[in-house]
XYZ file of C-alpha atoms in Angstrom:
514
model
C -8.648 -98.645 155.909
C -6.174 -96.513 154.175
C -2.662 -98.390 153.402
C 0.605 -96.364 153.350
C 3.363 -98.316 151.907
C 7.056 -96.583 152.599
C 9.619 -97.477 149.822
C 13.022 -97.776 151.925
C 14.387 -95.158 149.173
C 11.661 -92.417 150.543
C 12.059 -93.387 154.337
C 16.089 -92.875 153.746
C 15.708 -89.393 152.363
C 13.317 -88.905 155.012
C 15.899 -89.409 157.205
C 18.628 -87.167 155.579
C 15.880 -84.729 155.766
C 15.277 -85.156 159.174
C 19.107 -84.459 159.478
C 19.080 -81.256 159.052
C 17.012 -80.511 161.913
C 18.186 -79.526 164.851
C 17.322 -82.274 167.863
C 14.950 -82.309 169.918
C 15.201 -82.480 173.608
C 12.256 -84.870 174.464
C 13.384 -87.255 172.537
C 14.377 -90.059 171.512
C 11.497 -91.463 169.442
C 8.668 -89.670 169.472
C 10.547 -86.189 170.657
C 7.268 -83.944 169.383
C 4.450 -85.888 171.084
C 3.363 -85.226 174.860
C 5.330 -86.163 177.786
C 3.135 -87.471 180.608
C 5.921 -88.913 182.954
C 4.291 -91.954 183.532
C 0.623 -90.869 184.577
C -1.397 -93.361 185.703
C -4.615 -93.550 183.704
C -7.634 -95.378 184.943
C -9.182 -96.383 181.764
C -13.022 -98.193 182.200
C -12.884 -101.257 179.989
C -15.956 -103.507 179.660
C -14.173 -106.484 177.998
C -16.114 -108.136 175.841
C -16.123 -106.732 172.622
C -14.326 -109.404 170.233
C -11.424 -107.759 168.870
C -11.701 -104.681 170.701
C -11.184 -106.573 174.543
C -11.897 -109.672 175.414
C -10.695 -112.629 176.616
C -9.226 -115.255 174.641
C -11.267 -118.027 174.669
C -8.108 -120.392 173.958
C -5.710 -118.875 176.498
C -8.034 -116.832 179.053
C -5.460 -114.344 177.750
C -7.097 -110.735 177.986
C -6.373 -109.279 174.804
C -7.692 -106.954 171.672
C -7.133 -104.141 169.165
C -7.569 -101.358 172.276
C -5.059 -103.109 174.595
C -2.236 -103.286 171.901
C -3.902 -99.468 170.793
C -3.139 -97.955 174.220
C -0.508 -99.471 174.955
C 1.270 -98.376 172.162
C -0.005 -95.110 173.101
C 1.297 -95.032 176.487
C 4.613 -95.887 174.635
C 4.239 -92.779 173.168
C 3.166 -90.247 175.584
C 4.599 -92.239 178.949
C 1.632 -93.136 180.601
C 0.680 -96.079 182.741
C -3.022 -97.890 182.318
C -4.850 -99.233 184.916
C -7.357 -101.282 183.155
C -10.717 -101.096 185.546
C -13.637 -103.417 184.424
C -17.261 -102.099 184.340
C -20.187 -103.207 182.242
C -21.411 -101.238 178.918
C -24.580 -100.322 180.300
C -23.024 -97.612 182.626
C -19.751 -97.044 181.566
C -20.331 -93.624 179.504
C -22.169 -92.346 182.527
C -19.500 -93.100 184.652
C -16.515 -91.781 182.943
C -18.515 -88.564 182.228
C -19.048 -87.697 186.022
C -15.372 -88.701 186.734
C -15.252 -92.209 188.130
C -12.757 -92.637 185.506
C -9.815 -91.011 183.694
C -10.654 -92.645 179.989
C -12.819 -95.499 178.679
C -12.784 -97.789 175.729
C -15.085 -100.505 174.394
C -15.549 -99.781 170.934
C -17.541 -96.621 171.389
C -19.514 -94.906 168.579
C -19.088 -91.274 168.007
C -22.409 -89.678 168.365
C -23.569 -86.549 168.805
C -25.827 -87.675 172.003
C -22.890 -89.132 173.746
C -21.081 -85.549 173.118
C -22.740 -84.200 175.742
C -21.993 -86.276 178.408
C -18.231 -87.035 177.436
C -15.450 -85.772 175.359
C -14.250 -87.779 172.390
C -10.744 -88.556 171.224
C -10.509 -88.193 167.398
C -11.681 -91.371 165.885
C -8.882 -93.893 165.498
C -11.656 -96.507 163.655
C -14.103 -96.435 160.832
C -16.174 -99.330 161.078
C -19.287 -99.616 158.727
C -23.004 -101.026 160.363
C -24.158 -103.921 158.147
C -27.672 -106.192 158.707
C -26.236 -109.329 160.535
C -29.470 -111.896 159.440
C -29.823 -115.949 159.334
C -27.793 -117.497 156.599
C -31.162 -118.598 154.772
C -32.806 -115.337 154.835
C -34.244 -114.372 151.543
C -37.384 -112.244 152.628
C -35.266 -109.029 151.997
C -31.882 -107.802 151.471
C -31.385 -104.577 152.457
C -32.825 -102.128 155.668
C -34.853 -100.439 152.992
C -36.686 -103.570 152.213
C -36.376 -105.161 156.085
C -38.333 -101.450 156.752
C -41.381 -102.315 154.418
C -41.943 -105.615 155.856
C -44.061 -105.325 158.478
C -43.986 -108.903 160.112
C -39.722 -108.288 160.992
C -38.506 -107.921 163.826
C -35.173 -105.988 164.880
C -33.091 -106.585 167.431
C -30.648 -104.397 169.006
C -28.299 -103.794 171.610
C -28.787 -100.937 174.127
C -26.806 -97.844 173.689
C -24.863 -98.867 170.764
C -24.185 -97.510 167.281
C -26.451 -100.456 165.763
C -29.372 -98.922 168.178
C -28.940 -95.475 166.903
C -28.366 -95.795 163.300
C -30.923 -97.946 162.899
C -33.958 -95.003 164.532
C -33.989 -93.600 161.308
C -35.818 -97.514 159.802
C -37.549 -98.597 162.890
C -38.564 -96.074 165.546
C -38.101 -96.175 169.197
C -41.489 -96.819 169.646
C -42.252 -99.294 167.339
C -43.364 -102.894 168.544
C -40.965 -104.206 165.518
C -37.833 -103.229 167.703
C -36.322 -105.672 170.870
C -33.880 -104.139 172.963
C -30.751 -106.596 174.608
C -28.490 -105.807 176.714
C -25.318 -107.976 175.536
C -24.620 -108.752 171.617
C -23.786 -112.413 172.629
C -27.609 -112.366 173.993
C -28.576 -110.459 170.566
C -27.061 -112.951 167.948
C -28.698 -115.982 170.078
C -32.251 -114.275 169.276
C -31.351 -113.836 165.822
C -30.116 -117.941 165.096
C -33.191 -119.210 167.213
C -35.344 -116.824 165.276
C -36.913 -114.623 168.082
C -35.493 -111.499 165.844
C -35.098 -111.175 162.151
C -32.158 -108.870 161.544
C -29.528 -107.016 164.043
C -27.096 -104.742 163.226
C -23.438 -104.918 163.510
C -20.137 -103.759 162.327
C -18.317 -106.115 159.513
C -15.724 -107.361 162.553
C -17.935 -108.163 164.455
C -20.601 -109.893 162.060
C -17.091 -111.697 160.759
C -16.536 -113.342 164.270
C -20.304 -114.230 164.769
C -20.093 -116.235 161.549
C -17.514 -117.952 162.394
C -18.394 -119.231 166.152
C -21.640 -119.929 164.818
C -20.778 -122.190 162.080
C -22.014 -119.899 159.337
C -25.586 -119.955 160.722
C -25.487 -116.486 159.917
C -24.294 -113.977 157.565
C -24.307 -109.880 156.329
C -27.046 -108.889 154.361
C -26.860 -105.567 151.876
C -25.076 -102.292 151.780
C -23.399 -100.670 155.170
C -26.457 -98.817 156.897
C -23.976 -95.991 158.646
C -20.517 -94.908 158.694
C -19.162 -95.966 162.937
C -16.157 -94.295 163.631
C -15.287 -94.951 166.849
C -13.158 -93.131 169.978
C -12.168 -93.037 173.195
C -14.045 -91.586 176.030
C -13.357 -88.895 178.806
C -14.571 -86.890 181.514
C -15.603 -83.253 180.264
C -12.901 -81.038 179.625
C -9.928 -83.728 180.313
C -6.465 -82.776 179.620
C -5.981 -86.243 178.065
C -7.680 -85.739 175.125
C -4.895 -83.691 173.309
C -2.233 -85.782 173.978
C -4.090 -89.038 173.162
C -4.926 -86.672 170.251
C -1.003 -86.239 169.283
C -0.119 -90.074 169.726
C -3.279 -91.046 167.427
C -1.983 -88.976 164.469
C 1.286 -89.837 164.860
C 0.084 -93.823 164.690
C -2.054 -92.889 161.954
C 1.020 -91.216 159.924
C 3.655 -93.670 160.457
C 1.226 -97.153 159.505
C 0.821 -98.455 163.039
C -2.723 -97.704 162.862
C -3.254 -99.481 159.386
C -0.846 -102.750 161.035
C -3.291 -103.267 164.202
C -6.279 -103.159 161.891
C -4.908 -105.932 159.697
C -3.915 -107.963 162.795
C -6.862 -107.843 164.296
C -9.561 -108.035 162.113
C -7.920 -110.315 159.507
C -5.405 -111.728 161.104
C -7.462 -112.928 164.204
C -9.683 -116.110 164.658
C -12.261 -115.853 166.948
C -13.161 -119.282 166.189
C -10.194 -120.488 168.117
C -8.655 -117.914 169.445
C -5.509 -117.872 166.986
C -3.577 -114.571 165.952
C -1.329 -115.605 162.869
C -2.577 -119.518 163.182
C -0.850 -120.424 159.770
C 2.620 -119.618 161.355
C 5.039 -121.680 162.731
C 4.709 -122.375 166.559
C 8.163 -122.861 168.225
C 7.187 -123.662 171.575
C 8.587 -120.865 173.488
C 12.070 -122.066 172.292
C 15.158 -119.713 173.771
C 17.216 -118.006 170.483
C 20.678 -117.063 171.058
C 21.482 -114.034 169.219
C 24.559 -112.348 169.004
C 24.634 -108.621 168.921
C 27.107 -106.322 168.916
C 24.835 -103.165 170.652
C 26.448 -100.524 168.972
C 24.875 -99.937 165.400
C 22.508 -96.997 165.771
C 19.554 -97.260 164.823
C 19.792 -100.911 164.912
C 20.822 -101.899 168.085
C 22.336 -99.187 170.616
C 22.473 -97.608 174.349
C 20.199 -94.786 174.222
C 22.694 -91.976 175.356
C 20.370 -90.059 177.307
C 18.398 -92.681 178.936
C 20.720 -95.751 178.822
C 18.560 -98.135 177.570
C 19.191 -100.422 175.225
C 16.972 -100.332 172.217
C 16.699 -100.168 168.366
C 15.229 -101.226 164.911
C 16.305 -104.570 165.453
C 15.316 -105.221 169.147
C 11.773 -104.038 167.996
C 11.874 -106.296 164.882
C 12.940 -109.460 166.737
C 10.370 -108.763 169.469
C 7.360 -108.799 167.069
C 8.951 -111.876 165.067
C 8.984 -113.975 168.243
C 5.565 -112.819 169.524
C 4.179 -114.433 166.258
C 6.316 -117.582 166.121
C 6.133 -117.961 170.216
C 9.980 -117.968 170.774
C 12.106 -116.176 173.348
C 15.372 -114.086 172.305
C 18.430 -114.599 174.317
C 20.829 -111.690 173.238
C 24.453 -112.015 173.883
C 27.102 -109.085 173.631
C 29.846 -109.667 171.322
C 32.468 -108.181 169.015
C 31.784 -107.000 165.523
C 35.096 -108.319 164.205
C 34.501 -112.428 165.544
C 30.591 -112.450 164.863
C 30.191 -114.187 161.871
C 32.753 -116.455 162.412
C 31.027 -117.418 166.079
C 27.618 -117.745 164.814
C 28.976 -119.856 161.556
C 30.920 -121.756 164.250
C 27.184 -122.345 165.938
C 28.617 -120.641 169.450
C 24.969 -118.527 168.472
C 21.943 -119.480 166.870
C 21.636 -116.436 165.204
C 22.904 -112.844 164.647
C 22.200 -109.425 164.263
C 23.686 -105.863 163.663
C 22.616 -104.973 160.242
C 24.484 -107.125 158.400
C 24.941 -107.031 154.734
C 23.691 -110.229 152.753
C 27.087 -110.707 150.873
C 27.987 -113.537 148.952
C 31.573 -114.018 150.626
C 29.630 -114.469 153.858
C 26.958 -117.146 152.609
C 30.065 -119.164 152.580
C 30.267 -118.919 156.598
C 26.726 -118.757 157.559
C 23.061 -118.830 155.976
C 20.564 -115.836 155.819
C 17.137 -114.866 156.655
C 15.296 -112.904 153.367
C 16.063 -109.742 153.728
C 14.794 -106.944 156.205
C 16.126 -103.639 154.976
C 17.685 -102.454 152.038
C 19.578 -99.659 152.888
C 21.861 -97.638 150.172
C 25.748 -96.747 150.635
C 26.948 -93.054 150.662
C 29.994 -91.463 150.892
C 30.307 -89.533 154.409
C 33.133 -86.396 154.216
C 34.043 -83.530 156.680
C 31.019 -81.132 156.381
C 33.288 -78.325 154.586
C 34.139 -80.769 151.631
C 34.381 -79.662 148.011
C 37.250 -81.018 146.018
C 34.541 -83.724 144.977
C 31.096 -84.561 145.153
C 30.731 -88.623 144.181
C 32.382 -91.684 144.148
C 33.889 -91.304 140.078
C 35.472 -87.444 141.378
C 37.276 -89.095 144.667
C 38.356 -91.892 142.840
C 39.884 -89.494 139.660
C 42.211 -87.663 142.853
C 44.958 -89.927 143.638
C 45.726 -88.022 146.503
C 42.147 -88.710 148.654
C 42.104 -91.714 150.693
C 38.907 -93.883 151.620
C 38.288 -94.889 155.175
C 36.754 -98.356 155.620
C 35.586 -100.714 158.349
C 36.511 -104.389 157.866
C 34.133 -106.920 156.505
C 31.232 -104.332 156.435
C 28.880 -103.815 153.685
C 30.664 -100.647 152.894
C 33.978 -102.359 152.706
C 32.831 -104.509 149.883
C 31.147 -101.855 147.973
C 33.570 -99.714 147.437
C 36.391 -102.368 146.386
C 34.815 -101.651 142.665
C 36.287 -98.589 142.805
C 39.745 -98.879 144.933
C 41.239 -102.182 144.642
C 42.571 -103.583 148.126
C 46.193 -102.712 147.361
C 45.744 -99.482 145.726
C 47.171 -98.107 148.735
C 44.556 -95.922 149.320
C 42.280 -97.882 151.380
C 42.985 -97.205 155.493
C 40.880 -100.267 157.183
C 39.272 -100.072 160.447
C 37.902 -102.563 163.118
C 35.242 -99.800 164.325
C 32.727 -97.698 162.875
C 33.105 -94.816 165.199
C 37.069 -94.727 165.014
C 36.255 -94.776 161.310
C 34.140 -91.437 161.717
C 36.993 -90.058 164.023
C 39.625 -90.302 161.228
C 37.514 -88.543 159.281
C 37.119 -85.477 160.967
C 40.753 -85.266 161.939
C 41.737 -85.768 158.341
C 43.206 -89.067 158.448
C 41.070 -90.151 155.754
C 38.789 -88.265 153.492
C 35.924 -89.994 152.824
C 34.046 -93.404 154.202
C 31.089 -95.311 152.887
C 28.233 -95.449 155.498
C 24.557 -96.268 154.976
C 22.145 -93.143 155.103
C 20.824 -94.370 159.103
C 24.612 -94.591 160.134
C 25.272 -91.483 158.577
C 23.131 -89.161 160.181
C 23.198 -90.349 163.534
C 26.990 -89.567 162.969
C 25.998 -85.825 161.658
C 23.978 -85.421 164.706
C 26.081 -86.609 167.363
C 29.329 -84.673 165.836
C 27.582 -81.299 165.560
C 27.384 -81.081 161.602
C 30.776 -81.695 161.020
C 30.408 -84.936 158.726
C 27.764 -85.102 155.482
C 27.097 -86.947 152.856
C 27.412 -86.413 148.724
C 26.755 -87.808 146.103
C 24.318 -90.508 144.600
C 24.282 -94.219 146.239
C 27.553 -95.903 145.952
C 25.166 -99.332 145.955
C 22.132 -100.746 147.631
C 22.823 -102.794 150.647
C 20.068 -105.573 151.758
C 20.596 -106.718 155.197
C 19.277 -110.072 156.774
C 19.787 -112.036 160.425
C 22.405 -114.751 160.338
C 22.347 -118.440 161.309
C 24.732 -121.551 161.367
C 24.540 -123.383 158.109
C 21.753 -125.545 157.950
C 19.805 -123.629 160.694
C 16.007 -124.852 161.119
C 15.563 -121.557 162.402
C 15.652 -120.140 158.891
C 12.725 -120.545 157.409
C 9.914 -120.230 160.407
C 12.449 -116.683 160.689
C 12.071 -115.822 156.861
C 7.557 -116.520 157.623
C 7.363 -114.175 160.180
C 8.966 -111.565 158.108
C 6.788 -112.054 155.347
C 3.953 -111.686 157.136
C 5.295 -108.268 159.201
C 5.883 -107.107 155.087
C 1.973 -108.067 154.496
C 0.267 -106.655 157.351
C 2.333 -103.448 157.699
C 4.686 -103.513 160.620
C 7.634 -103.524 158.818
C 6.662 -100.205 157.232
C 5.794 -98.989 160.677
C 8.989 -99.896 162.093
C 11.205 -98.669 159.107
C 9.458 -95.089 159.646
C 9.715 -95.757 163.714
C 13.947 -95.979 163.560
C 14.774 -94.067 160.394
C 12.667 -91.145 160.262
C 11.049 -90.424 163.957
C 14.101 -91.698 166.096
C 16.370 -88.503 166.631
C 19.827 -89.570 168.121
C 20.899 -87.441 171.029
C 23.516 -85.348 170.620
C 27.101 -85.646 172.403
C 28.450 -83.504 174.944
């Protein structure tokens, strides 16, 4: 799969990039992709194809790559699926005369299913491999499986192992036995009623593990399997399914649900991230203060509440198996209160400083997100931090104990007289444009929501005034630290992080004010 790391540096001047556009209606997140107003979609699902669906044989769960694909998708687009179970054997005939709007299973692109269905694009590449006994050494390759005439193939009807493989052993041919389920198929192959099958590296992965490395992959990939989903001829789906795809393929989600599921899953026991800590459901207090966009915020057009860090805590307690509790306070008393332990934890980007390890502990760190200065849009008596600083007569807007008022404290001391502190970021952004102050250090995310929802009257110049890492809080001492600071380190390895950092600060478009 192809990996697309984002550097926080490019995603910001994505985002000042993305300011300059004007926004769209549709909106908020995905403003360019398909609205379907929450269609119902009656997607045939057979539901047992480990990762793809199944059922967790831990749990009973229902679960897979496709569930967390669509749903995502539906996220997207605004659709609703209505998962409808059917077996493999007649599931492409049944979504091509209509009994369905969509199906999934892991489906093959190939040029005979074409014409009875339509085909998304391919959101999978997976490569067909010889799945053979762990002490085979009669051949190592299809080449050399072909020239033996005492093997015996097995294969499973109508799948992309029973086409790819024509081309070595024929329809016809007396060396090929056909099955009906792959369970069924790798059972032949262990007690030796088959010599070979073929099968994608995922799925040969899982087999070896259930079966206590009684078998294993033998030789180069036979085929190329990209796979798809499946619709009735001519469906209007398939463009917008279309649109969401790419747009999971640009911004990493594609190349995150790949890692989770087929290395991050166990089919052995069930376990997604098994070498993570478990905390037992356990209820997190978190203070937030709702009102850093993109962080944390009321969506102004729909009202929800939603944001960067919502999204980030989410997927950290799905893999740790804890349950956020978030509780509305006050910028201005938070890290007191959660150093106080009134919280077990906070959020609203806050700035790993080292006055404030003094008060409370930190996670690692989530973001790193650069300070600008923000001025009225028809600015030009300076352009950086050195100029404003030379003119005795400019003075600097700041909001207490932010990242921003630290920062700038190299350049203006406290009492220089020409620092104007305030307890809110958006009163901050008011003086501004009135011309109480004439400048005010804001992070690049911060900043253009601001341009947006003011109609271009605020911008930034300059370089970076300083990089500014941010990071949850906890009391001092917290045991929540460190099963906090494994979860984030493995959302940096697999991917999501990326995806998420691209999700709130280069696809989210705030909505403009009335």
């Amino acid at each position: 799969m192809f990996k697309t790391k984002h550097s926080i540096l490019l995603i910001i001047l994505a985002m000042l990039a993305l300011s300059l556009m004007p926004v769209q209606a549709a909106g908020p997140v995905y403003p360019d992709l398909p609205d379907l107003e929450g269609q119902e979609i009656a997607i045939a699902v057979e539901n047992l194809y480990t990762p793809f669906q199944f059922e967790n044989p831990a749990s009973g769960e229902v679960m897979g790559f496709e569930y967390d694909l669509v749903e995502e998708l539906c996220l997207r687009i605004n659709c609703t699926p209505s998962y409808q179970y059917t077996s493999w054997d007649v599931m492409i005939a049944s979504v091509g005369e209509g009994q369905y709007d969509m199906g999934m299973t892991g489906i093959s692109i190939i040029e005979e299913r074409k014409e009875i269905v339509d085909f998304s694009d391919p959101y999978i590449n997976l490569q067909q491999f010889l799945l053979v006994r762990a002490d085979e050494d009669r051949f190592e390759d299809i080449e050399e499986f072909a020239a033996d005439e005492n093997l015996i193939l097995g294969v499973q009807q109508g799948t992309a192992g029973y086409w790819v493989t024509l081309d070595y052993i024929p329809e016809d041919s007396d060396r090929r036995v056909v099955y009906n389920e792959f369970g069924a198929l790798v059972q032949a192959l262990i007690v030796g009623d088959v010599d070979a099958i073929p099968a994608d590296a995922s799925a040969a992965a899982g087999f070896v593990s259930t079966t206590a490395d009684a078998v294993k992959l033998t030789g180069p990939a036979i085929s190329e399997d990209t796979m798809g989903f499946i619709f009735p001829k001519g469906s209007e789906l398939v463009a917008p399914i279309n649109a969401a795809l790419a747009s999971m393929t640009a911004d990493g989600f594609l190349d995150f649900l790949y890692h989770k599921w087929f290395v991050e899953y166990v089919p052995a026991t069930g376990e997604l991230y098994a070498d993570l800590p478990d905390l037992d459901g356990q209820e997190i207090a978190i203070a937030v203060e709702n009102l850093y966009l993109p962080f944390q915020f009321e969506e102004a057009t729909t009202g929800e509440v939603m944001g960067f860090e919502y999204d980030l805590v989410a997927e950290i307690c799905s893999r740790i198996n804890c349950a956020p509790d978030y509780q509305y306070t006050s910028w201005d008393v938070m890290i007191a209160s959660v150093g106080e332990g009134q919280y077990d934890m906070g959020m609203t980007g806050i700035s790993i400083i080292d006055e404030r390890k003094e008060i409370v502990d930190f996670g690692d760190p989530y973001i790193n997100l650069q300070q600008f200065l923000l001025v009225r849009a028809d600015e030009d008596r300076f352009t950086d931090m050195d100029e404003f600083v030379a003119n005795e007569d400019l003075l600097l807007g700041v909001q207490q104990g932010t990242a921003g008022f630290w920062v700038t404290l190299d350049y203006l001391s406290e009492d220089s007289g020409r620092r104007v502190v305030y307890n809110e970021f958006g009163a901050l952004v008011q003086a501004l444009i009135v011309g109480d102050v004439d400048a005010i250090p804001a992070d690049a995310a911060a900043a253009a929501g601001f341009k947006s929802t003011t109609g271009g009257a605020v911008k930034l110049t300059g370089p970076s005034i300083s990089d500014d890492e941010m990071g949850f809080i906890f009391p001092k001492g917290s045991e929540l630290v460190a099963p906090m600071n494994a979860a984030l380190a493995s959302l940096k390895a697999d991917g999501y992080l990326d995806f998420l950092l691209t999700k709130w600060f280069f696809n989210y478009q705030p909505a403009p004010q009335e």
